[in-house]
Coordinates of C-alpha atoms and ligand atoms in Angstrom, one line a residue:
M1 CA -10.7 32.5 -15.7
N2 CA -13.6 30.4 -14.4
T3 CA -13.5 30.0 -10.6
E4 CA -15.5 27.5 -8.6
Q5 CA -15.9 27.6 -4.9
V6 CA -15.8 24.4 -2.7
D7 CA -15.2 23.6 0.9
V8 CA -12.7 20.8 0.2
L9 CA -10.6 20.1 -2.9
V10 CA -9.3 16.6 -3.1
I11 CA -6.3 16.0 -5.5
G12 CA -6.3 12.4 -6.9
A13 CA -9.1 9.8 -7.2
G14 CA -7.0 6.8 -5.8
P15 CA -8.0 5.1 -2.6
A16 CA -6.6 8.0 -0.5
G17 CA -8.5 10.7 -2.4
T18 CA -11.8 8.8 -2.6
V19 CA -11.9 7.7 1.0
A20 CA -11.2 11.3 2.2
A21 CA -13.7 12.8 -0.2
S22 CA -16.5 10.4 0.8
I23 CA -16.1 11.0 4.6
V24 CA -15.9 14.8 4.3
H25 CA -18.9 14.8 1.9
Q26 CA -20.9 12.6 4.3
A27 CA -20.4 15.4 6.9
G28 CA -22.2 17.8 4.6
F29 CA -19.4 19.7 3.0
K30 CA -19.0 20.6 -0.7
V31 CA -16.2 18.4 -2.1
K32 CA -14.7 18.1 -5.5
I33 CA -12.0 15.7 -6.8
V34 CA -9.6 16.5 -9.6
E35 CA -7.8 13.5 -11.1
K36 CA -5.0 13.7 -13.7
Q37 CA -5.8 10.5 -15.5
L38 CA -8.8 8.9 -17.1
F39 CA -10.1 5.8 -15.1
P40 CA -9.7 2.9 -15.3
R41 CA -5.9 3.5 -15.1
F42 CA -3.1 1.1 -14.2
V43 CA -1.5 1.4 -10.8
I44 CA 0.4 -1.2 -8.8
G45 CA -0.6 -2.2 -5.2
E46 CA -3.0 -5.1 -5.6
S47 CA -2.9 -6.9 -2.2
L48 CA -5.0 -5.2 0.5
L49 CA -4.8 -5.6 4.3
P50 CA -7.8 -6.2 6.6
R51 CA -7.2 -2.9 8.4
C52 CA -8.2 -1.0 5.3
M53 CA -11.7 -2.5 5.4
E54 CA -12.5 -0.2 8.4
A55 CA -11.7 2.9 6.2
L56 CA -13.5 1.4 3.2
T57 CA -16.6 0.7 5.4
E58 CA -16.7 4.2 6.8
A59 CA -16.3 5.6 3.3
G60 CA -19.4 3.5 2.2
F61 CA -17.4 1.5 -0.4
V62 CA -17.7 -2.1 0.8
D63 CA -20.9 -3.1 -0.9
A64 CA -19.8 -1.7 -4.3
V65 CA -16.4 -3.5 -4.0
K66 CA -18.1 -6.7 -2.9
A67 CA -20.3 -6.5 -6.0
Q68 CA -17.1 -6.7 -8.2
G69 CA -16.5 -10.2 -7.0
F70 CA -12.8 -9.7 -6.3
Q71 CA -10.6 -12.5 -4.9
E72 CA -11.0 -12.6 -1.2
K73 CA -7.8 -12.7 0.9
A74 CA -7.8 -14.4 4.3
G75 CA -4.1 -14.5 5.0
A76 CA -0.7 -14.6 3.4
K77 CA 1.8 -17.4 2.7
F78 CA 5.5 -17.0 2.8
V79 CA 7.7 -19.6 1.1
K80 CA 11.5 -20.2 1.3
D81 CA 13.4 -23.2 0.0
G82 CA 10.4 -25.5 0.3
K83 CA 9.5 -24.3 3.8
I84 CA 6.1 -22.6 4.3
C85 CA 5.0 -20.0 6.8
D86 CA 1.3 -19.6 6.8
Y87 CA -0.5 -16.6 8.4
Q88 CA -4.3 -16.7 8.7
F89 CA -5.9 -13.3 9.6
A90 CA -8.5 -15.2 11.6
D91 CA -5.8 -16.0 14.1
Q92 CA -4.7 -12.4 14.7
F93 CA -4.3 -10.9 18.2
T94 CA -6.0 -7.6 17.6
P95 CA -9.8 -7.6 17.3
G96 CA -10.8 -6.5 13.8
W97 CA -11.3 -7.6 10.2
N98 CA -9.9 -11.0 9.3
W99 CA -10.2 -10.8 5.5
T100 CA -9.9 -8.4 2.6
W101 CA -9.3 -8.6 -1.2
Q102 CA -6.7 -9.1 -3.9
V103 CA -7.6 -6.6 -6.6
P104 CA -6.6 -5.4 -10.1
R105 CA -6.2 -1.8 -9.1
A106 CA -7.6 -0.4 -12.3
D107 CA -11.0 -2.0 -11.5
F108 CA -10.8 -1.4 -7.7
D109 CA -10.0 2.3 -8.0
K110 CA -12.6 2.8 -10.7
T111 CA -15.2 1.2 -8.3
L112 CA -14.3 3.6 -5.5
A113 CA -14.3 6.6 -7.9
D114 CA -17.6 5.7 -9.4
T115 CA -19.1 5.2 -6.0
V116 CA -18.1 8.7 -4.8
A117 CA -19.5 10.1 -8.1
Q118 CA -22.8 8.3 -7.4
M119 CA -22.8 9.9 -3.9
G120 CA -22.8 13.3 -5.7
I121 CA -19.1 14.2 -5.5
P122 CA -17.9 15.6 -8.8
V123 CA -14.8 13.8 -10.1
H124 CA -13.0 15.7 -12.8
Y125 CA -10.8 13.3 -14.8
E126 CA -7.9 14.3 -17.0
T127 CA -7.6 17.4 -14.9
S128 CA -4.2 18.2 -13.4
V129 CA -3.3 20.6 -10.6
T130 CA -0.7 23.0 -11.9
N131 CA -0.5 25.7 -9.2
I132 CA -1.8 26.4 -5.7
V133 CA -1.8 29.8 -3.9
F134 CA -2.6 29.9 -0.2
N135 CA -4.0 32.9 1.5
G136 CA -4.0 31.8 5.2
T137 CA -5.9 28.5 5.2
D138 CA -8.0 29.4 2.0
S139 CA -6.5 28.5 -1.3
V140 CA -6.9 29.0 -5.0
T141 CA -5.8 26.0 -7.1
T142 CA -5.3 26.3 -10.8
V143 CA -6.1 23.2 -12.8
E144 CA -5.7 22.3 -16.5
D145 CA -7.8 19.8 -18.5
K146 CA -6.6 17.6 -21.3
D147 CA -7.3 20.3 -23.9
G148 CA -5.2 22.9 -22.0
N149 CA -8.2 24.8 -20.6
Q150 CA -7.3 26.3 -17.3
S151 CA -9.8 27.1 -14.4
Q152 CA -9.5 27.9 -10.7
I153 CA -10.9 26.2 -7.6
S154 CA -11.2 28.2 -4.3
A155 CA -11.2 25.9 -1.3
R156 CA -11.3 26.2 2.4
F157 CA -9.1 23.1 2.7
I158 CA -7.1 20.9 0.3
I159 CA -6.6 17.1 0.8
D160 CA -3.7 16.0 -1.4
G161 CA -4.0 12.3 -2.3
S162 CA -2.0 12.6 -5.5
G163 CA 0.2 9.5 -4.7
Y164 CA 3.3 9.3 -6.8
G165 CA 2.3 12.7 -8.3
R166 CA 3.3 14.4 -5.0
V167 CA 1.5 17.6 -5.9
I168 CA 1.9 19.8 -2.7
P169 CA 5.3 18.4 -1.7
K170 CA 6.6 19.3 -5.2
L171 CA 5.0 22.7 -5.4
F172 CA 6.1 23.8 -1.9
N173 CA 9.4 21.9 -1.7
L174 CA 8.4 19.6 1.1
D175 CA 10.0 16.4 -0.4
R176 CA 12.7 14.8 1.6
P177 CA 15.0 11.9 0.7
S178 CA 13.8 8.6 2.0
T179 CA 16.0 6.6 4.3
Q180 CA 15.0 3.3 2.6
V181 CA 17.5 1.5 0.5
P182 CA 16.6 1.9 -3.2
R183 CA 14.9 -1.1 -4.7
K184 CA 13.5 -2.2 -8.0
A185 CA 10.5 -4.2 -9.1
L186 CA 10.0 -6.1 -12.4
F187 CA 6.4 -7.3 -12.7
V188 CA 3.6 -8.4 -15.0
H189 CA 0.1 -9.7 -15.1
T190 CA 0.0 -13.3 -16.3
V191 CA -2.8 -15.3 -17.9
D192 CA -2.5 -18.0 -15.2
K193 CA -4.1 -21.0 -16.9
K194 CA -2.1 -23.5 -14.8
R195 CA -3.1 -22.0 -11.5
S196 CA -4.6 -25.2 -10.3
M197 CA -1.1 -26.7 -10.1
A198 CA -0.6 -24.6 -7.0
D199 CA -1.5 -26.2 -3.6
E200 CA -3.6 -23.1 -2.8
P201 CA -4.3 -21.6 -6.2
N202 CA -5.9 -18.4 -5.2
R203 CA -3.7 -17.5 -2.2
I204 CA -1.3 -14.6 -2.2
T205 CA 2.2 -16.0 -1.8
I206 CA 5.5 -14.3 -1.1
V207 CA 8.5 -16.3 -2.2
V208 CA 12.0 -15.7 -0.9
H209 CA 14.1 -16.0 -4.0
Q210 CA 17.5 -15.3 -2.4
P211 CA 18.6 -13.0 0.4
G212 CA 17.1 -9.5 -0.3
V213 CA 15.1 -10.7 -3.4
W214 CA 11.5 -11.8 -3.2
I215 CA 8.6 -12.4 -5.4
W216 CA 4.9 -11.6 -5.1
I217 CA 2.2 -13.9 -6.6
I218 CA -1.2 -12.3 -6.4
P219 CA -4.0 -14.3 -8.1
F220 CA -7.1 -12.3 -9.1
A221 CA -10.6 -13.7 -9.5
N222 CA -10.5 -13.0 -13.2
G223 CA -7.9 -15.7 -13.9
I224 CA -5.0 -13.1 -14.1
T225 CA -2.2 -13.4 -11.6
S226 CA 0.1 -10.6 -10.8
L227 CA 3.8 -11.7 -10.5
G228 CA 6.6 -9.5 -9.5
F229 CA 10.3 -9.7 -8.5
V230 CA 11.6 -7.1 -6.0
G231 CA 15.2 -6.6 -5.1
N232 CA 18.3 -4.5 -5.1
P233 CA 18.8 -2.9 -8.6
E234 CA 22.3 -4.6 -8.6
F235 CA 20.5 -8.0 -8.6
F236 CA 18.7 -7.3 -11.9
K237 CA 21.9 -6.0 -13.5
Q238 CA 23.4 -9.5 -13.7
Y239 CA 20.7 -10.4 -16.3
E240 CA 20.9 -9.4 -19.9
G241 CA 18.1 -8.9 -22.5
T242 CA 14.7 -7.2 -22.6
D243 CA 12.6 -6.9 -19.5
E244 CA 10.5 -9.8 -20.8
E245 CA 13.6 -12.0 -21.4
I246 CA 14.9 -11.2 -17.9
L247 CA 11.5 -11.9 -16.3
R248 CA 11.2 -15.2 -18.1
E249 CA 14.7 -16.2 -17.1
L250 CA 13.9 -15.3 -13.4
I251 CA 10.7 -17.3 -13.5
A252 CA 12.5 -20.3 -15.0
S253 CA 15.1 -20.1 -12.1
Q254 CA 12.5 -20.3 -9.3
P255 CA 11.6 -24.0 -8.6
Y256 CA 8.5 -23.1 -6.5
F257 CA 6.6 -21.9 -9.6
S258 CA 8.7 -22.4 -12.7
E259 CA 6.4 -25.1 -14.1
R260 CA 3.2 -23.1 -13.4
F261 CA 4.5 -20.0 -15.2
A262 CA 6.6 -21.6 -17.9
D263 CA 5.7 -19.9 -21.2
V264 CA 2.8 -18.1 -19.5
E265 CA 1.1 -15.4 -21.6
F266 CA 1.8 -11.9 -20.3
A267 CA -1.2 -9.6 -20.3
F268 CA 1.0 -6.6 -20.9
A269 CA 4.8 -6.0 -21.4
P270 CA 6.6 -6.4 -18.1
R271 CA 6.9 -3.1 -16.2
V272 CA 9.7 -1.7 -14.0
L273 CA 9.4 0.6 -11.0
E274 CA 12.4 1.8 -9.1
S275 CA 13.3 3.9 -6.1
W276 CA 9.7 4.4 -5.0
S277 CA 10.3 5.2 -1.4
A278 CA 9.6 8.9 -0.6
T279 CA 8.8 11.1 2.3
T280 CA 8.0 14.7 3.1
S281 CA 9.1 17.1 5.8
K282 CA 5.5 17.5 7.1
F283 CA 2.1 15.9 6.4
Y284 CA 0.0 19.0 7.0
G285 CA 0.0 22.8 6.9
D286 CA -2.3 25.8 6.9
G287 CA -5.2 24.7 4.8
F288 CA -3.9 21.4 3.6
V289 CA -3.2 17.8 4.5
L290 CA -1.3 15.1 2.6
T291 CA -2.7 11.6 2.7
G292 CA -1.7 8.2 1.2
N293 CA 1.4 7.8 -0.7
V294 CA 2.2 11.5 -0.7
T295 CA 3.1 11.2 3.0
E296 CA 5.5 8.3 3.1
F297 CA 5.8 5.1 1.1
L298 CA 8.3 2.5 2.3
D299 CA 8.3 -0.8 0.4
P300 CA 5.8 -3.2 -1.1
I301 CA 6.8 -6.3 1.0
F302 CA 3.9 -6.2 3.5
S303 CA 1.3 -4.6 1.2
S304 CA 1.0 -1.6 3.5
G305 CA 0.5 1.0 0.8
V306 CA -3.3 1.0 0.3
T307 CA -3.9 0.5 4.0
L308 CA -1.8 3.5 5.0
A309 CA -3.4 5.5 2.2
T310 CA -7.0 4.7 3.3
V311 CA -6.3 5.0 7.1
S312 CA -4.4 8.3 6.7
S313 CA -7.4 9.6 4.6
Q314 CA -9.9 8.4 7.1
T315 CA -8.0 10.0 10.0
A316 CA -7.3 13.2 8.0
A317 CA -11.0 13.5 6.9
H318 CA -12.2 13.7 10.5
L319 CA -9.6 16.3 11.4
V320 CA -10.6 18.4 8.3
I321 CA -14.2 18.2 9.3
R322 CA -13.4 19.4 12.8
T323 CA -11.2 22.2 11.5
L324 CA -14.0 23.3 9.1
N325 CA -16.4 23.2 12.1
G326 CA -14.1 25.7 13.9
E327 CA -12.7 23.2 16.4
Q328 CA -9.0 23.3 17.4
V329 CA -7.0 20.4 16.0
D330 CA -3.5 19.4 17.1
W331 CA -2.4 18.2 13.7
D332 CA 1.0 17.2 14.8
K333 CA -0.3 14.9 17.6
E334 CA -3.5 13.8 16.1
Y335 CA -2.3 13.3 12.5
M336 CA 1.4 13.3 12.0
Q337 CA 2.4 11.4 15.1
H338 CA -0.5 9.0 14.8
M339 CA 0.4 8.1 11.2
M340 CA 4.1 7.8 12.0
Q341 CA 3.2 5.2 14.6
G342 CA 1.8 3.0 11.9
V343 CA 4.5 3.9 9.3
N344 CA 7.3 3.3 11.8
T345 CA 5.9 -0.1 12.8
F346 CA 5.9 -1.2 9.2
R347 CA 9.4 0.3 8.8
S348 CA 10.7 -2.0 11.5
Y349 CA 9.1 -5.0 9.8
V350 CA 10.4 -4.0 6.3
T351 CA 14.0 -3.6 7.8
A352 CA 13.7 -6.9 9.6
W353 CA 12.6 -8.6 6.4
Y354 CA 15.6 -7.3 4.3
E355 CA 18.0 -8.1 7.2
G356 CA 16.7 -11.8 7.1
V357 CA 15.5 -11.4 10.7
L358 CA 11.9 -12.3 9.7
D359 CA 13.2 -15.3 7.8
T360 CA 14.4 -16.7 11.1
I361 CA 11.0 -16.0 12.7
F362 CA 8.7 -17.0 9.8
F363 CA 10.4 -20.3 9.0
A364 CA 11.2 -21.4 12.5
D365 CA 10.1 -24.8 13.7
N366 CA 7.6 -25.0 16.7
Q367 CA 6.4 -21.4 16.6
D368 CA 4.6 -20.0 19.6
P369 CA 1.0 -19.4 18.5
R370 CA 0.5 -16.3 20.7
T371 CA 3.6 -14.6 19.3
K372 CA 2.6 -15.6 15.8
S373 CA -0.9 -14.1 16.3
M374 CA 0.7 -10.8 17.4
I375 CA 2.9 -10.7 14.3
C376 CA -0.1 -11.7 12.2
S377 CA -1.9 -8.5 13.4
V378 CA 0.9 -6.4 12.0
L379 CA 0.6 -8.3 8.7
A380 CA -3.1 -7.5 8.8
G381 CA -2.4 -3.8 9.1
Y382 CA -3.3 -3.4 12.8
V383 CA -0.2 -1.3 13.4
W384 CA -1.9 1.2 15.8
D385 CA -2.7 -1.4 18.5
L386 CA -0.3 -0.6 21.3
D387 CA -1.7 -3.5 23.3
N388 CA 0.2 -5.7 20.9
P389 CA 3.9 -6.0 22.1
Y390 CA 4.9 -6.6 18.5
V391 CA 3.5 -3.2 17.7
K392 CA 4.5 -1.3 20.9
N393 CA 8.1 -2.7 20.9
H394 CA 8.4 -2.9 17.1
E395 CA 12.0 -1.7 17.1
T396 CA 13.3 -4.4 19.4
A397 CA 10.8 -7.3 19.6
L398 CA 11.6 -8.9 16.3
H399 CA 15.4 -9.0 16.8
K400 CA 14.9 -10.4 20.4
L401 CA 12.6 -13.1 19.1
A402 CA 15.0 -14.0 16.2
R403 CA 17.9 -14.2 18.7
T404 CA 15.9 -16.5 21.0
I405 CA 15.0 -18.8 18.1
T406 CA 18.6 -18.9 16.9
L407 CA 19.9 -19.8 20.4
R408 CA 17.2 -22.4 20.8
D409 CA 18.3 -24.0 17.5
I410 CA 21.9 -24.0 18.6
V411 CA 21.1 -25.7 21.9
A412 CA 18.9 -28.3 20.1
A413 CA 21.7 -28.9 17.6
D414 CA 24.3 -29.4 20.4
K415 CA 22.0 -31.9 22.1
S416 CA 21.4 -34.0 19.1
Ligands
FAD1 P1 -2.5 6.5 -6.1 O1 -3.2 5.2 -6.1 O2 -1.2 6.6 -6.8 O3 -3.5 7.6 -6.6 C1 -3.1 8.9 -6.8 C2 -3.9 9.6 -7.9 O4 -3.5 11.0 -8.0 C3 -3.6 9.0 -9.2 O5 -4.7 8.4 -9.8 C4 -2.9 10.1 -10.0 O6 -3.3 10.1 -11.4 C5 -3.5 11.3 -9.3 N1 -2.6 12.5 -9.5 C6 -1.3 12.6 -9.6 N2 -0.9 13.8 -9.8 C7 -2.0 14.6 -10.0 C8 -2.2 16.0 -10.3 N3 -1.1 16.8 -10.5 N4 -3.5 16.4 -10.4 C9 -4.5 15.6 -10.2 N5 -4.3 14.3 -9.9 C10 -3.1 13.8 -9.8 N6 0.2 -1.3 -1.9 C11 -0.6 -2.2 -1.3 O7 -1.4 -1.9 -0.5 N7 -0.5 -3.5 -1.7 C12 0.5 -4.0 -2.6 O8 0.5 -5.2 -2.9 C13 1.4 -3.0 -3.1 N8 2.3 -3.4 -4.0 C14 3.2 -2.4 -4.5 C15 4.2 -2.8 -5.4 C16 5.1 -1.9 -5.8 C17 6.3 -2.3 -6.7 C18 5.0 -0.5 -5.4 C19 6.0 0.5 -5.9 C20 4.0 -0.1 -4.6 C21 3.1 -1.1 -4.1 N9 2.0 -0.7 -3.3 C22 1.2 -1.6 -2.7 C23 1.8 0.7 -2.9 C24 0.6 1.3 -3.7 O9 0.9 1.4 -5.0 C25 0.3 2.7 -3.1 O10 0.6 2.8 -1.7 C26 -1.2 3.1 -3.3 O11 -1.5 3.1 -4.7 C27 -1.4 4.5 -2.7 O12 -2.7 5.0 -3.0 P2 -2.9 6.6 -3.2 O13 -4.4 6.8 -3.3 O14 -2.1 7.3 -2.1 O15 -2.2 6.9 -4.6

């Protein structure tokens, strides 16, 4: 069997794989990417967060992405029963990027993959990892192309950015059940001809449909708008019919946008994703590191997926470079614990969202601007800034704030 020798094998050409590949390549190492599918390919995850711009910048991707003319995103809007909560990233507490993009992922991911290919990193499409054998930190990976031809790749290190493919966790039994409640999404791309009806037509908007059920509206620059309902699987069971019929019934039942999306053309048949939360027992091992969705994915509500994917890859790439240069790396402290700081901060916000605690905060009257700016930083993806009390005390701060707001409202109601 044909065997190729590289320093680093990257599995998957999504945002995680390409960011890691670019940074390791820039340090002078021989890198190769194997990707199961042919790009462009569909994947969900279309709203980015400003924090990912730091990783995209270091990877050398920003100019290529800018050239695509994607819809810029400067904040996020939450809507509930006619009330609006508006976050502008320019107001955030943590110094950093205050904008990013809303992207059709097929085009965005292809831009990243084409950029790494132009840098000189081979990207082998329609090539799947089928087996990996480790010998200490060295490894031999067997891959299979679409015609069934097998070959081997010897590597000094593997970066697994295979997303929902979960290559190394599956091969080495590292998958663990997620503690997140299972949820379901029903979504579509719409040909949004009545977009101008919206007060802010190009703005990403999250609509609270009912407790535990929410909707994303993500307009793209090409006139398509992504629209998805997310909730407990039980919520969807009360509706009958095909996915398209159910989605159209749900759209008609939401007064915030029923007119805009009435009879809207769907760019593809509605899709369903379920029980996406996943985690692994460890994010690294001898000769490999997991980055992106392979590590832990929680929930789409705060658009954290691509940010965690790119930041984990940025962090891991530097540790891989140091390892290959013969330096000691404390993978547990410098990678696993660091990433879990960010993941756990988002976890607290996801939990608070589904508990309704964030409804109390987001839709409160007379919000304190400084507190709002701190929460805004989390929504911008700056979940490693321990100077931000709403990061440092993420497990308690939101509940305390919601209680204060509720008490204040009770006192005000008593007085009136
Ligand atoms: P991916 O983008 O999935 O890339 C992994 C690549 O690995 C794929 O191209 C795959 O083909 C390849 N691969 C798999 N197996 C193999 C194999 N055996 N060999 C070779 N290659 C392989 N995130 C956001 O940031 N914003 C959002 O708005 C958002 N919305 C979401 C909505 C829903 C309903 C869900 C479920 C998720 C959402 N996400 C969102 C999360 C987002 O989809 C992921 O976090 C993101 O795509 C992770 O990027 P990645 O590079 O880790 O993986």
